[in-house]
Short mmCIF file of C-alpha atoms and ligand atoms in Angstrom, two decimals:
data_model
loop_
_atom_site.label_atom_id
_atom_site.label_comp_id
_atom_site.label_asym_id
_atom_site.label_seq_id
_atom_site.Cartn_x
_atom_site.Cartn_y
_atom_site.Cartn_z
CA MET A 631 -7.94 13.61 40.75
CA HIS A 632 -8.07 14.30 36.87
CA GLN A 633 -6.81 11.34 35.02
CA ARG A 634 -5.02 11.24 31.75
CA ILE A 635 -5.79 8.30 29.28
CA VAL A 636 -3.82 7.16 26.41
CA ILE A 637 -5.52 4.81 23.92
CA LEU A 638 -3.68 2.45 21.58
CA ILE A 639 -5.43 1.30 18.41
CA SER A 640 -4.50 -0.52 15.17
CA GLY A 641 -7.39 0.27 12.83
CA ARG A 642 -10.98 1.49 13.01
CA GLY A 643 -11.00 2.53 16.56
CA SER A 644 -14.60 2.16 17.30
CA ASN A 645 -13.99 1.24 20.98
CA MET A 646 -11.77 4.33 21.24
CA GLN A 647 -14.52 6.50 19.78
CA ALA A 648 -17.04 5.08 22.24
CA ILE A 649 -14.65 5.95 25.11
CA VAL A 650 -13.91 9.43 23.90
CA GLN A 651 -17.61 10.17 23.48
CA ARG A 652 -18.80 8.76 26.80
CA CYS A 653 -15.92 10.57 28.55
CA ALA A 654 -17.15 13.98 27.13
CA ALA A 655 -20.79 13.22 27.42
CA GLU A 656 -20.71 11.96 31.06
CA GLY A 657 -18.04 14.49 32.29
CA TRP A 658 -15.59 11.87 33.47
CA PRO A 659 -12.79 13.22 35.66
CA ALA A 660 -10.49 12.37 32.82
CA THR A 661 -9.12 13.41 29.44
CA VAL A 662 -8.10 11.20 26.51
CA ALA A 663 -4.72 12.76 26.12
CA ALA A 664 -3.53 10.86 23.09
CA VAL A 665 -4.36 8.11 20.62
CA ILE A 666 -1.47 6.08 19.36
CA ALA A 667 -1.57 3.67 16.40
CA ASN A 668 0.87 1.24 15.16
CA ARG A 669 -0.29 1.65 11.61
CA PRO A 670 -0.07 4.97 10.00
CA ASP A 671 -3.28 4.30 7.97
CA ALA A 672 -5.36 3.48 11.12
CA ALA A 673 -8.73 5.07 10.52
CA GLY A 674 -9.21 6.02 14.17
CA LEU A 675 -6.30 8.55 14.04
CA ALA A 676 -8.46 10.94 11.92
CA PHE A 677 -11.27 10.76 14.50
CA ALA A 678 -8.66 11.66 17.30
CA ARG A 679 -7.46 14.71 15.28
CA GLU A 680 -10.97 15.82 14.64
CA HIS A 681 -11.61 15.74 18.32
CA GLY A 682 -8.46 17.71 19.24
CA ILE A 683 -6.82 14.71 20.69
CA SER A 684 -3.07 14.21 19.94
CA ALA A 685 -2.88 11.46 17.30
CA VAL A 686 0.44 9.63 16.89
CA ALA A 687 1.38 7.01 14.25
CA LEU A 688 4.30 4.76 15.32
CA ASP A 689 4.79 2.13 12.63
CA HIS A 690 5.99 -1.14 14.04
CA ARG A 691 7.47 -2.08 10.72
CA ALA A 692 9.99 0.55 11.15
CA HIS A 693 11.52 -1.04 14.14
CA ALA A 694 14.06 -3.82 13.94
CA SER A 695 12.63 -5.85 16.86
CA ARG A 696 9.62 -6.23 19.16
CA GLU A 697 11.72 -4.82 22.01
CA ALA A 698 12.68 -1.87 19.94
CA PHE A 699 9.08 -1.15 19.07
CA ASP A 700 7.98 -1.69 22.62
CA SER A 701 10.44 0.84 23.93
CA ALA A 702 9.56 3.51 21.21
CA LEU A 703 5.97 3.01 22.07
CA SER A 704 6.53 3.41 25.79
CA ALA A 705 8.47 6.66 25.11
CA GLN A 706 5.71 7.93 23.02
CA ILE A 707 3.03 7.06 25.67
CA ASP A 708 5.11 8.38 28.62
CA ARG A 709 5.22 11.85 26.97
CA PHE A 710 1.53 12.17 28.06
CA ASP A 711 2.28 10.82 31.55
CA PRO A 712 -0.93 8.61 31.63
CA HIS A 713 -2.71 7.32 34.62
CA LEU A 714 -4.25 4.72 32.34
CA VAL A 715 -3.29 3.07 29.03
CA VAL A 716 -6.20 1.45 27.18
CA LEU A 717 -5.65 -1.15 24.35
CA ALA A 718 -8.63 -0.71 21.98
CA GLY A 719 -8.16 -3.13 19.07
CA PHE A 720 -4.41 -2.92 19.33
CA MET A 721 -3.24 -5.95 17.43
CA ARG A 722 0.38 -6.17 18.61
CA ILE A 723 1.73 -8.45 21.17
CA LEU A 724 3.47 -6.46 24.00
CA GLY A 725 6.49 -7.72 25.81
CA ALA A 726 6.79 -8.40 29.56
CA ASP A 727 8.90 -5.31 30.19
CA PHE A 728 6.32 -3.08 28.55
CA VAL A 729 3.34 -4.76 30.38
CA GLY A 730 5.35 -4.54 33.69
CA HIS A 731 5.83 -0.79 33.13
CA TYR A 732 2.14 -0.26 33.05
CA ALA A 733 1.18 -2.77 35.60
CA GLY A 734 -2.18 -2.03 37.20
CA ARG A 735 -2.89 0.77 34.59
CA LEU A 736 -3.18 -1.09 31.44
CA LEU A 737 -6.49 -2.39 30.11
CA ASN A 738 -7.50 -4.56 27.03
CA ILE A 739 -10.66 -5.60 25.47
CA HIS A 740 -10.81 -8.95 23.83
CA PRO A 741 -13.85 -10.28 21.87
CA SER A 742 -14.35 -13.61 23.64
CA LEU A 743 -15.44 -14.78 27.09
CA LEU A 744 -11.92 -15.22 28.39
CA PRO A 745 -10.32 -17.46 29.44
CA ALA A 746 -11.93 -19.11 26.32
CA PHE A 747 -10.40 -18.26 22.81
CA PRO A 748 -7.41 -16.06 23.52
CA GLY A 749 -5.58 -14.93 20.33
CA LEU A 750 -7.11 -14.37 16.97
CA HIS A 751 -10.30 -15.43 14.99
CA THR A 752 -12.25 -15.60 18.23
CA HIS A 753 -15.75 -15.36 16.62
CA GLN A 754 -15.07 -18.07 14.13
CA ARG A 755 -13.60 -20.31 16.72
CA ALA A 756 -16.75 -19.86 18.92
CA ILE A 757 -18.93 -20.69 16.06
CA GLU A 758 -16.95 -23.83 15.19
CA ALA A 759 -16.91 -24.99 18.71
CA GLY A 760 -20.67 -24.75 18.75
CA CYS A 761 -20.76 -22.35 21.71
CA LYS A 762 -24.29 -21.09 22.44
CA ALA A 763 -23.09 -17.83 24.05
CA ALA A 764 -20.04 -15.59 23.17
CA GLY A 765 -19.07 -12.07 24.37
CA ALA A 766 -16.29 -9.81 25.25
CA THR A 767 -13.98 -9.23 28.13
CA VAL A 768 -12.27 -6.17 29.51
CA HIS A 769 -9.26 -7.20 31.60
CA PHE A 770 -6.05 -5.87 33.14
CA VAL A 771 -3.17 -6.94 30.96
CA THR A 772 -0.63 -9.23 32.36
CA PRO A 773 2.42 -10.60 30.34
CA GLU A 774 0.35 -13.73 29.19
CA LEU A 775 -1.55 -12.94 26.05
CA ASP A 776 -5.25 -12.18 26.62
CA HIS A 777 -5.14 -13.19 30.15
CA GLY A 778 -5.38 -11.06 33.33
CA PRO A 779 -7.97 -9.91 35.91
CA ILE A 780 -11.43 -9.41 34.51
CA VAL A 781 -13.01 -6.13 35.01
CA MET A 782 -16.25 -6.75 33.03
CA GLN A 783 -17.80 -9.19 30.56
CA SER A 784 -20.60 -9.11 28.12
CA VAL A 785 -22.52 -12.11 26.87
CA VAL A 786 -24.69 -12.51 23.76
CA PRO A 787 -26.23 -15.52 22.16
CA VAL A 788 -24.62 -17.40 19.22
CA LEU A 789 -27.59 -17.70 16.87
CA PRO A 790 -28.21 -20.49 14.31
CA GLY A 791 -26.92 -19.30 10.93
CA ASP A 792 -24.43 -16.72 12.50
CA ASP A 793 -21.34 -16.19 10.45
CA GLU A 794 -18.19 -14.51 11.82
CA ASP A 795 -19.41 -11.00 10.83
CA ALA A 796 -22.74 -11.36 12.41
CA LEU A 797 -21.38 -12.59 15.69
CA ALA A 798 -18.56 -9.99 15.69
CA ASP A 799 -21.23 -7.19 15.12
CA ARG A 800 -23.37 -8.49 18.02
CA ILE A 801 -20.42 -8.63 20.31
CA LEU A 802 -19.02 -5.22 19.23
CA ALA A 803 -22.36 -3.46 20.17
CA THR A 804 -21.69 -4.69 23.63
CA GLU A 805 -18.06 -3.86 23.64
CA HIS A 806 -19.06 -0.15 23.14
CA VAL A 807 -20.97 -0.41 26.39
CA ILE A 808 -18.73 -2.38 28.66
CA TYR A 809 -15.35 -0.65 27.67
CA PRO A 810 -16.45 2.86 28.41
CA LEU A 811 -17.99 1.65 31.61
CA ALA A 812 -14.86 -0.11 32.71
CA VAL A 813 -12.70 2.86 31.90
CA ARG A 814 -15.02 5.13 33.84
CA TRP A 815 -14.85 2.89 36.89
CA PHE A 816 -10.97 2.98 36.76
CA VAL A 817 -10.84 6.76 36.43
CA GLN A 818 -13.30 7.22 39.22
CA GLY A 819 -11.24 4.98 41.41
CA LYS A 820 -14.14 2.31 41.66
CA LEU A 821 -12.00 -0.75 40.90
CA ARG A 822 -10.07 -2.81 43.44
CA LEU A 823 -7.88 -5.67 42.57
CA ALA A 824 -7.31 -8.34 45.17
CA GLY A 825 -6.02 -11.84 44.69
CA GLY A 826 -6.49 -11.59 41.00
CA ILE A 827 -10.05 -10.68 41.25
CA VAL A 828 -11.36 -7.35 40.22
CA TYR A 829 -14.05 -5.89 42.54
CA GLN A 830 -16.34 -2.94 41.54
CA LEU A 831 -16.52 -0.91 44.72
CA ASP A 832 -20.21 0.17 44.46
CA GLY A 833 -21.19 -3.48 43.80
CA ALA A 834 -22.24 -2.54 40.14
CA ALA A 835 -22.84 -5.53 37.86
CA GLN A 836 -19.62 -6.46 36.00
CA LEU A 837 -21.75 -8.52 33.58
CA LEU A 838 -23.85 -7.24 30.68
CA ILE A 839 -26.24 -9.62 29.13
CA GLY A 840 -26.70 -8.32 25.68
C1 GAR W 1770 -12.75 -5.20 18.72
O1 GAR W 1770 -13.62 -6.24 18.56
C2 GAR W 1770 -11.69 -5.79 19.76
O2 GAR W 1770 -12.38 -6.54 20.92
C3 GAR W 1770 -10.82 -6.56 19.02
O3 GAR W 1770 -10.60 -5.84 17.96
C4 GAR W 1770 -11.67 -5.10 17.52
C5 GAR W 1770 -11.23 -3.66 17.36
O4 GAR W 1770 -12.34 -2.84 16.86
N1 GAR W 1770 -9.55 -6.78 19.79
C6 GAR W 1770 -8.86 -7.80 19.70
O5 GAR W 1770 -9.11 -8.75 18.96
C7 GAR W 1770 -7.65 -7.90 20.55
N2 GAR W 1770 -7.12 -9.20 20.70
P1 GAR W 1770 -12.23 -1.27 16.98
O6 GAR W 1770 -10.83 -0.90 16.31
O7 GAR W 1770 -13.37 -0.87 16.13
O8 GAR W 1770 -12.25 -0.91 18.33
#
């Protein structure tokens, strides 16, 4: 069945762009129906418009409370009746009601090897902790921030002399591989969630060593 995807962004949207491009290039049984940003100046909105995708700006600052923003956001998302909602650099915490509404069809990418380093400044924290490896995690979203069943991870070395930007760039290059792959598996019905573990039904590797 053809799947409709809605992608939420806050800024640059490079992960969103990678998903849009792979979806078109590989002929997924899916359409990116809309890109929604919580910041009107999010650069990714222009990319969406240029590619004929509905681009919606919903400024969280115009809403009196987190709950009010969450419900306005759901209303916008549900106009597109999505099978899958993809958080791609969406830098707002979403409430339990919102998360519950999209249970099992809400994915996120986080630039750390979860469950290590949920929250912000992940690259700097990995460097300061002396980690020898870092990476990114695609996971189903649960109400707890940056937790939830892991679909795929990438791992890269932390090199001597790395600063936050160098490590972020190395990880981001792998994000652009693993996020499209995870979304493709979802729309192809290749993911099964059992007991909090995500299985890829073809037995494909759910780890990228970058
Ligand atoms: C990505 O590195 C993503 O993993 C991270 O923000 C960046 C967005 O880049 N997400 C988070 O930190 C979420 N907690 P992009 O806008 O170019 O995709």
